[in-house]
CSV table of N, CA and C in Angstrom, one decimal:
chain,number,residue,atom,x,y,z
S,1,MET,N,146.7,6.6,135.6
S,1,MET,CA,147.9,6.4,135.0
S,1,MET,C,149.1,6.8,135.9
S,2,PHE,N,148.9,7.9,136.6
S,2,PHE,CA,150.0,8.4,137.5
S,2,PHE,C,150.3,7.3,138.6
S,3,ARG,N,149.3,6.7,139.1
S,3,ARG,CA,149.5,5.8,140.2
S,3,ARG,C,150.3,4.5,139.6
S,4,ARG,N,149.9,4.2,138.4
S,4,ARG,CA,150.6,3.0,137.7
S,4,ARG,C,152.1,3.3,137.6
S,5,TRP,N,152.4,4.6,137.3
S,5,TRP,CA,153.8,5.0,137.1
S,5,TRP,C,154.5,5.2,138.4
S,6,GLY,N,153.7,5.2,139.5
S,6,GLY,CA,154.3,5.4,140.8
S,6,GLY,C,154.6,6.8,141.1
S,7,LEU,N,154.0,7.8,140.4
S,7,LEU,CA,154.2,9.2,140.6
S,7,LEU,C,153.4,9.7,141.8
S,8,GLU,N,154.1,10.4,142.7
S,8,GLU,CA,153.4,11.1,143.8
S,8,GLU,C,152.7,12.4,143.2
S,9,ALA,N,151.5,12.6,143.6
S,9,ALA,CA,150.8,13.8,143.1
S,9,ALA,C,149.8,14.2,144.2
S,10,PRO,N,149.8,15.6,144.4
S,10,PRO,CA,148.8,16.1,145.4
S,10,PRO,C,147.4,16.1,144.9
S,11,THR,N,146.5,16.2,145.8
S,11,THR,CA,145.1,16.3,145.5
S,11,THR,C,144.8,17.8,145.6
S,12,LEU,N,144.3,18.4,144.6
S,12,LEU,CA,144.1,19.9,144.5
S,12,LEU,C,142.6,20.3,144.3
S,13,ASP,N,142.3,21.6,144.6
S,13,ASP,CA,141.1,22.2,144.3
S,13,ASP,C,141.0,22.4,142.8
S,14,ALA,N,139.8,22.4,142.2
S,14,ALA,CA,139.7,22.6,140.8
S,14,ALA,C,140.4,23.8,140.2
S,15,SER,N,140.4,24.9,141.0
S,15,SER,CA,141.1,26.1,140.6
S,15,SER,C,142.6,26.0,140.4
S,16,GLU,N,143.2,25.0,141.0
S,16,GLU,CA,144.6,24.8,140.9
S,16,GLU,C,145.0,23.7,140.0
S,17,PHE,N,144.0,23.1,139.3
S,17,PHE,CA,144.2,21.9,138.5
S,17,PHE,C,143.8,22.1,137.1
S,18,MET,N,144.5,21.4,136.2
S,18,MET,CA,144.2,21.4,134.8
S,18,MET,C,144.3,19.9,134.3
S,19,THR,N,143.3,19.5,133.5
S,19,THR,CA,143.4,18.2,132.9
S,19,THR,C,144.6,18.2,131.9
S,20,GLN,N,145.0,17.0,131.5
S,20,GLN,CA,146.1,17.0,130.5
S,20,GLN,C,145.6,17.6,129.2
S,21,GLU,N,144.4,17.5,128.8
S,21,GLU,CA,143.9,18.1,127.6
S,21,GLU,C,143.9,19.6,127.7
S,22,GLU,N,143.5,20.1,128.8
S,22,GLU,CA,143.5,21.6,129.0
S,22,GLU,C,144.9,22.1,129.0
S,23,ALA,N,145.8,21.4,129.6
S,23,ALA,CA,147.3,21.7,129.6
S,23,ALA,C,147.8,21.7,128.2
S,24,ALA,N,147.4,20.7,127.4
S,24,ALA,CA,147.9,20.6,126.0
S,24,ALA,C,147.4,21.8,125.2
S,25,ARG,N,146.2,22.2,125.4
S,25,ARG,CA,145.6,23.4,124.7
S,25,ARG,C,146.3,24.7,125.1
S,26,ALA,N,146.5,24.8,126.4
S,26,ALA,CA,147.2,26.0,127.0
S,26,ALA,C,148.6,26.1,126.5
S,27,LEU,N,149.3,25.0,126.3
S,27,LEU,CA,150.7,25.0,125.8
S,27,LEU,C,150.8,25.1,124.3
S,28,GLY,N,149.6,25.1,123.6
S,28,GLY,CA,149.6,25.3,122.2
S,28,GLY,C,149.9,24.1,121.3
S,29,HIS,N,148.9,23.5,120.8
S,29,HIS,CA,149.0,22.4,119.9
S,29,HIS,C,149.8,21.2,120.4
S,30,LEU,N,149.9,21.1,121.7
S,30,LEU,CA,150.6,20.0,122.2
S,30,LEU,C,149.6,18.8,122.4
S,31,THR,N,150.0,17.6,122.2
S,31,THR,CA,149.2,16.5,122.5
S,31,THR,C,149.2,16.0,124.0
S,32,THR,N,148.3,15.2,124.4
S,32,THR,CA,148.4,14.7,125.7
S,32,THR,C,149.6,13.8,125.9
S,33,LEU,N,150.1,13.2,124.9
S,33,LEU,CA,151.4,12.5,125.0
S,33,LEU,C,152.5,13.5,125.3
S,34,GLY,N,152.5,14.6,124.6
S,34,GLY,CA,153.5,15.7,124.9
S,34,GLY,C,153.4,16.1,126.3
S,35,VAL,N,152.2,16.3,126.9
S,35,VAL,CA,152.0,16.6,128.3
S,35,VAL,C,152.6,15.5,129.2
S,36,GLY,N,152.4,14.3,128.8
S,36,GLY,CA,152.9,13.2,129.6
S,36,GLY,C,154.5,13.2,129.6
S,37,LEU,N,155.1,13.5,128.5
S,37,LEU,CA,156.5,13.6,128.4
S,37,LEU,C,157.0,14.7,129.3
S,38,LEU,N,156.3,15.9,129.3
S,38,LEU,CA,156.7,17.0,130.2
S,38,LEU,C,156.6,16.6,131.7
S,39,ILE,N,155.6,15.7,132.0
S,39,ILE,CA,155.5,15.2,133.4
S,39,ILE,C,156.6,14.3,133.7
S,40,THR,N,157.0,13.4,132.8
S,40,THR,CA,158.1,12.5,133.1
S,40,THR,C,159.4,13.2,133.2
S,41,ARG,N,159.5,14.4,132.6
S,41,ARG,CA,160.8,15.2,132.7
S,41,ARG,C,160.8,16.2,133.8
S,42,ASP,N,159.7,16.1,134.6
S,42,ASP,CA,159.6,17.0,135.8
S,42,ASP,C,159.4,18.4,135.4
S,43,ILE,N,158.9,18.7,134.3
S,43,ILE,CA,158.6,20.1,133.8
S,43,ILE,C,157.2,20.5,134.3
S,44,LEU,N,156.2,19.5,134.1
S,44,LEU,CA,154.9,19.7,134.6
S,44,LEU,C,154.7,18.8,135.8
S,45,ARG,N,154.0,19.3,136.8
S,45,ARG,CA,153.8,18.5,138.0
S,45,ARG,C,152.4,17.8,138.0
S,46,PRO,N,152.3,16.5,138.2
S,46,PRO,CA,151.1,15.8,138.2
S,46,PRO,C,150.2,16.2,139.4
S,47,ALA,N,148.9,16.0,139.2
S,47,ALA,CA,148.0,16.3,140.3
S,47,ALA,C,146.7,15.5,140.1
S,48,PHE,N,145.9,15.5,141.2
S,48,PHE,CA,144.6,14.8,141.2
S,48,PHE,C,143.6,15.8,141.7
S,49,LEU,N,142.3,15.5,141.3
S,49,LEU,CA,141.2,16.1,141.9
S,49,LEU,C,140.7,15.2,143.0
S,50,ALA,N,139.8,15.6,143.9
S,50,ALA,CA,139.2,14.8,144.9
S,50,ALA,C,138.5,13.6,144.3
S,51,ASP,N,137.9,13.7,143.1
S,51,ASP,CA,137.2,12.6,142.5
S,51,ASP,C,138.1,11.6,141.8
S,52,GLY,N,139.5,11.8,141.9
S,52,GLY,CA,140.4,10.9,141.3
S,52,GLY,C,140.9,11.3,139.9
S,53,SER,N,140.3,12.4,139.3
S,53,SER,CA,140.7,12.8,138.0
S,53,SER,C,142.2,13.2,138.0
S,54,GLU,N,142.9,12.8,136.9
S,54,GLU,CA,144.3,13.1,136.8
S,54,GLU,C,144.6,14.2,135.9
S,55,GLY,N,145.6,15.0,136.3
S,55,GLY,CA,146.0,16.2,135.5
S,55,GLY,C,147.3,16.7,135.9
S,56,VAL,N,147.4,18.0,135.8
S,56,VAL,CA,148.7,18.7,136.3
S,56,VAL,C,148.3,20.0,137.0
S,57,THR,N,149.3,20.5,137.7
S,57,THR,CA,149.0,21.7,138.5
S,57,THR,C,149.0,22.9,137.5
S,58,ARG,N,148.0,23.8,137.7
S,58,ARG,CA,147.9,25.0,136.9
S,58,ARG,C,149.2,25.8,137.0
S,59,GLU,N,149.8,25.8,138.2
S,59,GLU,CA,151.0,26.6,138.5
S,59,GLU,C,152.2,26.1,137.6
S,60,SER,N,152.3,24.8,137.4
S,60,SER,CA,153.4,24.2,136.6
S,60,SER,C,153.2,24.6,135.1
S,61,VAL,N,151.9,24.6,134.6
S,61,VAL,CA,151.6,25.0,133.2
S,61,VAL,C,151.9,26.5,133.0
S,62,GLU,N,151.6,27.3,134.0
S,62,GLU,CA,151.9,28.7,133.9
S,62,GLU,C,153.4,29.0,133.9
S,63,ALA,N,154.1,28.2,134.7
S,63,ALA,CA,155.6,28.4,134.8
S,63,ALA,C,156.2,27.9,133.4
S,64,GLU,N,155.6,26.9,132.8
S,64,GLU,CA,156.1,26.4,131.5
S,64,GLU,C,155.9,27.5,130.4
S,65,LEU,N,154.7,28.1,130.5
S,65,LEU,CA,154.3,29.1,129.5
S,65,LEU,C,155.3,30.3,129.7
S,66,GLN,N,155.6,30.7,130.9
S,66,GLN,CA,156.5,31.8,131.2
S,66,GLN,C,157.9,31.4,130.6
S,67,TRP,N,158.3,30.2,130.9
S,67,TRP,CA,159.7,29.8,130.4
S,67,TRP,C,159.7,29.9,128.9
S,68,ARG,N,158.7,29.3,128.3
S,68,ARG,CA,158.7,29.3,126.8
S,68,ARG,C,158.7,30.7,126.2
S,69,GLY,N,158.0,31.7,126.9
S,69,GLY,CA,158.0,33.0,126.5
S,69,GLY,C,159.3,33.8,126.6
S,70,SER,N,160.1,33.3,127.6
S,70,SER,CA,161.4,34.1,127.9
S,70,SER,C,162.6,33.4,127.5
S,71,ALA,N,162.6,32.1,127.3
S,71,ALA,CA,163.8,31.3,127.0
S,71,ALA,C,164.3,31.6,125.5
S,72,SER,N,165.6,31.7,125.4
S,72,SER,CA,166.2,31.9,124.1
S,72,SER,C,166.1,30.6,123.3
S,73,LYS,N,166.3,30.8,122.0
S,73,LYS,CA,166.2,29.6,121.1
S,73,LYS,C,167.2,28.6,121.5
S,74,LEU,N,168.4,29.0,121.9
S,74,LEU,CA,169.4,28.1,122.3
S,74,LEU,C,169.0,27.3,123.5
S,75,ARG,N,168.4,28.0,124.5
S,75,ARG,CA,168.0,27.2,125.7
S,75,ARG,C,166.9,26.2,125.4
S,76,LYS,N,166.0,26.6,124.5
S,76,LYS,CA,164.9,25.7,124.0
S,76,LYS,C,165.5,24.5,123.3
S,77,PHE,N,166.5,24.7,122.5
S,77,PHE,CA,167.2,23.7,121.7
S,77,PHE,C,167.9,22.7,122.7
S,78,ARG,N,168.6,23.3,123.7
S,78,ARG,CA,169.3,22.5,124.7
S,78,ARG,C,168.3,21.6,125.5
S,79,ARG,N,167.2,22.2,125.8
S,79,ARG,CA,166.2,21.4,126.6
S,79,ARG,C,165.7,20.3,125.7
S,80,ALA,N,165.4,20.6,124.5
S,80,ALA,CA,164.8,19.6,123.6
S,80,ALA,C,165.8,18.4,123.4
S,81,VAL,N,167.0,18.8,123.1
S,81,VAL,CA,168.1,17.8,122.9
S,81,VAL,C,168.4,17.0,124.2
S,82,GLY,N,168.4,17.7,125.3
S,82,GLY,CA,168.7,17.1,126.5
S,82,GLY,C,167.6,16.1,126.9
S,83,GLY,N,166.4,16.3,126.4
S,83,GLY,CA,165.2,15.4,126.7
S,83,GLY,C,165.4,14.1,126.0
S,84,VAL,N,166.1,14.1,124.8
S,84,VAL,CA,166.3,12.9,124.0
S,84,VAL,C,167.3,12.0,124.8
S,85,PHE,N,168.2,12.6,125.5
S,85,PHE,CA,169.2,11.8,126.2
S,85,PHE,C,169.0,11.6,127.7
S,86,HIS,N,167.9,12.2,128.1
S,86,HIS,CA,167.5,12.2,129.5
S,86,HIS,C,167.1,10.8,130.0
């Protein structure tokens, strides 16, 4: 899917990689569509495994979890509303 969208993505080792399903679970009740939206908004970074599997970087999921844990309700609201008009 990433290649169809024209997204550049690095090929990573499995330890640095998460599938979209794993990322959705890690981010808490998020769907893979939600993960896709975070990718298109440059919040999560797409990645590949050597076998061609598509997913995201573990680092970007960890950064998103950290942001969600520390961002104020106002910042979360602004980001959500900004995504509608992005």
